[in-house]
mmCIF file of C-alpha atoms in Angstrom:
data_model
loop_
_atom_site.group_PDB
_atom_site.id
_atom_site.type_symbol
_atom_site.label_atom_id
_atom_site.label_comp_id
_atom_site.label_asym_id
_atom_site.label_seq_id
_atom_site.Cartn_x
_atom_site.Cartn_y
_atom_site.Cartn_z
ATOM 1 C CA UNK A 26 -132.376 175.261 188.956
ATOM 2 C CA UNK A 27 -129.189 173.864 188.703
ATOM 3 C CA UNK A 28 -126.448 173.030 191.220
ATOM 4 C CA UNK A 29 -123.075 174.616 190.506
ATOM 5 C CA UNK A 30 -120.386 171.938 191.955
ATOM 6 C CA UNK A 31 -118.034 174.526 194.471
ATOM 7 C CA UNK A 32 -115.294 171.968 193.618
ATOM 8 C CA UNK A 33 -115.762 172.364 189.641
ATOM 9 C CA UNK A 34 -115.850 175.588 189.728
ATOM 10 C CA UNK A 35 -112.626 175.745 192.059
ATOM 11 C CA UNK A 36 -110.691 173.759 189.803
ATOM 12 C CA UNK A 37 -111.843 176.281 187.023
ATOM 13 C CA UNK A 38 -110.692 178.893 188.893
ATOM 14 C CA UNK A 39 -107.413 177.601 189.517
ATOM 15 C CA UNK A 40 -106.984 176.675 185.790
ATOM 16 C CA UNK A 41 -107.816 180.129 184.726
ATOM 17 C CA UNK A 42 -104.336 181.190 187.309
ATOM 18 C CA UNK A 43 -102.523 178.450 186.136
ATOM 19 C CA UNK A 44 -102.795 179.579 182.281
ATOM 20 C CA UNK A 45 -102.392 183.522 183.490
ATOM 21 C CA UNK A 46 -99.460 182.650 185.399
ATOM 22 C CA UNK A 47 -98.063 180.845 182.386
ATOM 23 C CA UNK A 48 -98.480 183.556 180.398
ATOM 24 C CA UNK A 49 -97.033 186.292 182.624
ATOM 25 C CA UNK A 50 -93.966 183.530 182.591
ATOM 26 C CA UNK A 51 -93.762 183.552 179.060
ATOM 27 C CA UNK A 52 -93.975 187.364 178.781
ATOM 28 C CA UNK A 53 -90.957 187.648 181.428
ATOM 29 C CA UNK A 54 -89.203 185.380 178.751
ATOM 30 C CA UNK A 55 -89.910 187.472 175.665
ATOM 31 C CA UNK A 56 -89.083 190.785 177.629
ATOM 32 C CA UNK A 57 -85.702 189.146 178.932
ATOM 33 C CA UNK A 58 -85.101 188.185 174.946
ATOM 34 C CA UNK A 59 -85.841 191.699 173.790
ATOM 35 C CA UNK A 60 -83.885 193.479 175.943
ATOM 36 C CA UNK A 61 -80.519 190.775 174.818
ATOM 37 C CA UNK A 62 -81.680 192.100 171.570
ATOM 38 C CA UNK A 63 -81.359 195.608 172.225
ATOM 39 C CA UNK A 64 -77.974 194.706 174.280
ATOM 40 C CA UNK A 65 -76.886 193.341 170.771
ATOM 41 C CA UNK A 66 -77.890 195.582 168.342
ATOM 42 C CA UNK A 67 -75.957 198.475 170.521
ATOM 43 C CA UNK A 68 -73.039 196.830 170.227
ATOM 44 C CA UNK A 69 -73.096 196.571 166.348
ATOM 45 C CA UNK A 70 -73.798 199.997 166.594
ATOM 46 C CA UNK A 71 -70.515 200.771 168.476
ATOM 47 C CA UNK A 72 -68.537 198.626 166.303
ATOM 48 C CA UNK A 73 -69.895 200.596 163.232
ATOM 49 C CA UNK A 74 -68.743 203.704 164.756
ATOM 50 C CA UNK A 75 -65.049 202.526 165.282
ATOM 51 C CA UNK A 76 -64.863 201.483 161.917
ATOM 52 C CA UNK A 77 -66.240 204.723 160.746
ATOM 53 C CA UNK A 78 -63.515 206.335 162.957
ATOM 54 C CA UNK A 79 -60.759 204.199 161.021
ATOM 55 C CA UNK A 80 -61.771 205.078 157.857
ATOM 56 C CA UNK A 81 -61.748 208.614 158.610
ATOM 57 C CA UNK A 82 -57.704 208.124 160.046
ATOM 58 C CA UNK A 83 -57.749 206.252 156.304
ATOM 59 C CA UNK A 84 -58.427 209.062 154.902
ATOM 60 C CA UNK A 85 -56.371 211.150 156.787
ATOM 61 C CA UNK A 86 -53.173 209.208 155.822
ATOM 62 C CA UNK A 87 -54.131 209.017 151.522
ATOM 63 C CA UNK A 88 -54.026 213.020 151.974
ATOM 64 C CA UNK A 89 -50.994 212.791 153.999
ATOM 65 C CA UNK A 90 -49.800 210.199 151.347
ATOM 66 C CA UNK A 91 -50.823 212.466 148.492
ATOM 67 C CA UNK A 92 -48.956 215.551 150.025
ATOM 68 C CA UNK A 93 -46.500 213.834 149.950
ATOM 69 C CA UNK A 94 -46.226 212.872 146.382
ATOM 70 C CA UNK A 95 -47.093 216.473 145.611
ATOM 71 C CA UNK A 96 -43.639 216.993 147.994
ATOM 72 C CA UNK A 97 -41.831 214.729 145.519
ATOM 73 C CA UNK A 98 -42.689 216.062 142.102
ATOM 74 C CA UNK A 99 -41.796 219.699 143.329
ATOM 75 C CA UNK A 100 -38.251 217.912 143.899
ATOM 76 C CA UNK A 101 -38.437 216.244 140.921
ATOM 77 C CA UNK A 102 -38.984 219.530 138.956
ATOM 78 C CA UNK A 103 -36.374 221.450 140.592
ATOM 79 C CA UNK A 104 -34.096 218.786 139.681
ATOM 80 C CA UNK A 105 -34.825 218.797 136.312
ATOM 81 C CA UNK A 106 -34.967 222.679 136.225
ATOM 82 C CA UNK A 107 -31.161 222.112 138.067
ATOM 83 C CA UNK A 108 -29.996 220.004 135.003
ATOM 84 C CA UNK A 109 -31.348 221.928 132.773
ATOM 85 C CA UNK A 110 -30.210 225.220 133.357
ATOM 86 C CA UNK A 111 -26.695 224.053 133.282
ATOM 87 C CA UNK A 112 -25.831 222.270 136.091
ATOM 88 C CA UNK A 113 -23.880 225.246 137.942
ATOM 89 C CA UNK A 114 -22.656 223.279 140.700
ATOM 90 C CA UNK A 115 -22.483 218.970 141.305
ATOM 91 C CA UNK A 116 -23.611 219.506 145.335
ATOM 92 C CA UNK A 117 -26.638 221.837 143.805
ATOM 93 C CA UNK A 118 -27.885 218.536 142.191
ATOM 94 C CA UNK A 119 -26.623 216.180 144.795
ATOM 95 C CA UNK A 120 -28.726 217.784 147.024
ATOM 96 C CA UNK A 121 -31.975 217.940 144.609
ATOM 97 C CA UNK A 122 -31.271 214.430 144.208
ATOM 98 C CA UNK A 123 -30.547 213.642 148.573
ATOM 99 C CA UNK A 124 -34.106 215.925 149.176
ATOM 100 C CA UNK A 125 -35.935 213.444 146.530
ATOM 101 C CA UNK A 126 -34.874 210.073 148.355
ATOM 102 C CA UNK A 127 -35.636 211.543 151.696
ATOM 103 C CA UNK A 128 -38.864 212.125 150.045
ATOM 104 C CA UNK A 129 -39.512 208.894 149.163
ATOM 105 C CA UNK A 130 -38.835 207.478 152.397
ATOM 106 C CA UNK A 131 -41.722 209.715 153.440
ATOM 107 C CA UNK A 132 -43.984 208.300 151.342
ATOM 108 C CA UNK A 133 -43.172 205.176 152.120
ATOM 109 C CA UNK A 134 -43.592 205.416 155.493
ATOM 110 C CA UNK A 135 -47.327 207.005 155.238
ATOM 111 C CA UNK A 136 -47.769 204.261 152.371
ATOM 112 C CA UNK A 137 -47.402 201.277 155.254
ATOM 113 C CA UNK A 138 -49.232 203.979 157.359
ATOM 114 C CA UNK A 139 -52.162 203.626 155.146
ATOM 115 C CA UNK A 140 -51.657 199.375 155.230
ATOM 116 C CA UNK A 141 -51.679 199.079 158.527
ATOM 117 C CA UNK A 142 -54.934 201.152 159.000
ATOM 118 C CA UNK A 143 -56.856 199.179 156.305
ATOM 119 C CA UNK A 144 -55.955 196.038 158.224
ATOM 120 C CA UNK A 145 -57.464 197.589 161.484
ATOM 121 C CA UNK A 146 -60.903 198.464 159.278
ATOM 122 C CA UNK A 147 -60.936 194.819 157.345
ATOM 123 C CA UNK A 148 -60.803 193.557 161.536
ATOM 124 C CA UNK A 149 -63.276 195.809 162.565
ATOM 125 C CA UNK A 150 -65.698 194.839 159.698
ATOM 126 C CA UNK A 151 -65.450 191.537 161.074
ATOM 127 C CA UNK A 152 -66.441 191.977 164.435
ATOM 128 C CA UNK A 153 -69.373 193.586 162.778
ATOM 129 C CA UNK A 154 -70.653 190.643 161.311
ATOM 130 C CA UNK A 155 -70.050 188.603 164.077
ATOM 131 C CA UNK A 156 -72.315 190.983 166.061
ATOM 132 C CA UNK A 157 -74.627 190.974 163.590
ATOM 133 C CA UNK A 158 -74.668 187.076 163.708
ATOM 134 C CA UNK A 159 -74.811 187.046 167.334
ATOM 135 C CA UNK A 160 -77.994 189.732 166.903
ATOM 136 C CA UNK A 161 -79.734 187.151 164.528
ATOM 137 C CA UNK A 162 -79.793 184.165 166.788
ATOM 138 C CA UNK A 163 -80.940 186.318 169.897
ATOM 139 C CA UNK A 164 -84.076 187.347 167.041
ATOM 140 C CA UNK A 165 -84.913 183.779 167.088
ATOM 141 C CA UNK A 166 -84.930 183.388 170.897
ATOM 142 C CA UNK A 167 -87.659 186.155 170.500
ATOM 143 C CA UNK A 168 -89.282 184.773 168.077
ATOM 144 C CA UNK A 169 -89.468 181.103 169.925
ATOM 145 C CA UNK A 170 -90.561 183.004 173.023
ATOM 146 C CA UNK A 171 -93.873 184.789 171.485
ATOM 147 C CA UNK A 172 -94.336 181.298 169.721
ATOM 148 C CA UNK A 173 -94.469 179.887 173.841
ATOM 149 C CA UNK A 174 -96.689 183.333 174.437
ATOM 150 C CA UNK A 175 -98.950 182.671 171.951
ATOM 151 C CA UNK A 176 -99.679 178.968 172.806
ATOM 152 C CA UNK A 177 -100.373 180.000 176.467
ATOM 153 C CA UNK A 178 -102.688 182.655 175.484
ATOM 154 C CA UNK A 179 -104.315 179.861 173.581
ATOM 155 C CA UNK A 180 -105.347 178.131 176.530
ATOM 156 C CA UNK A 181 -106.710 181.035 178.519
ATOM 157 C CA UNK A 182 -109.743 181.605 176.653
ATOM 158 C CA UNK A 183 -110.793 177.505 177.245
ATOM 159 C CA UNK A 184 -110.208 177.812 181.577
ATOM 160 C CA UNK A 185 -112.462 180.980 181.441
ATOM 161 C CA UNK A 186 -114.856 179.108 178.900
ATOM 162 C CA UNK A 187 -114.863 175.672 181.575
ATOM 163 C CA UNK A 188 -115.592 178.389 184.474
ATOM 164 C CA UNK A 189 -118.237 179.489 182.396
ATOM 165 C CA UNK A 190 -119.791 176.131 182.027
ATOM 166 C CA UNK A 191 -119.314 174.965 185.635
ATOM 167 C CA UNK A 192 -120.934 178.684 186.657
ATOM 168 C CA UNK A 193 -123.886 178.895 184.460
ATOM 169 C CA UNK A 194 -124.294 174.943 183.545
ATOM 170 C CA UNK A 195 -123.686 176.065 180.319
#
């Protein structure tokens, strides 16, 4: 028969907590790291949308800007059509010609319209990537947590094995 020391198999015992508790520590770690991930990642997200949002008012002001131009050539063509057909009157053409400028100014203004709203997306793009940078080192937090995971769970299955021993005088 042999005698199982209550001491060994005590200090087993407590080795066997010691490595669980390490690894329940190590899990709170990688859980804690995820969930900064996830914090992360929805914040790219919501960047992505606002830029999406300034492209569409992008958009919106190249059709206003194009209406615009459409505007002008109609003035354009009247004028023409004014000089052509014999010039009946000087204030006829002075007016073609005051509804033409006052066209341009229109165009001009939806033309710095349109500048100002592809600086706000090249701004936007940028706080993108710096999300997206800011997403990449909280990956490799993770990724050094399960590394710490993985080398407590190592040492789990040796405790139980040295309980084992002490128990069974294996």
């Amino acid at each position: 028969m042999v005698w199982l020391s209550v001491d060994g198999v005590a200090e087993s015992v407590d080795g066997v907590a010691e490595s669980v508790y390490g690894v329940a520590e190590s899990v709170d770690g990688v859980a804690e790291s995820v969930y900064g991930v996830a914090e992360s990642v929805d914040g790219a997200v919501e960047r992505v949308d606002g830029v999406a949002e300034i492209i569409d008012g992008v958009a919106e002001s190249v059709d206003d800007v194009a209406e615009s131009f459409d505007g002008v050539a109609g003035n354009v063509d009247g004028v023409t059509e004014s000089v052509d057909g014999e010039a009946k009157s000087k204030d006829g053409v002075a007016e073609s010609v005051d509804g033409v400028a006052e066209n341009e100014d229109v165009v001009a203004e939806s033309v710095d319209g349109v500048t100002e709203s592809v600086d706000g997306v090249a701004k936007s793009v940028d706080g993108v990537a710096e999300s997206e940078d800011g997403v990449a080192e909280n990956v490799d937090g993770v990724a050094e947590s399960v590394d710490g995971v993985a080398e407590s769970v190592d040492g789990v299955p040796e405790s139980v094995d040295g309980v084992a021993e002490c128990r069974w005088g294996g």
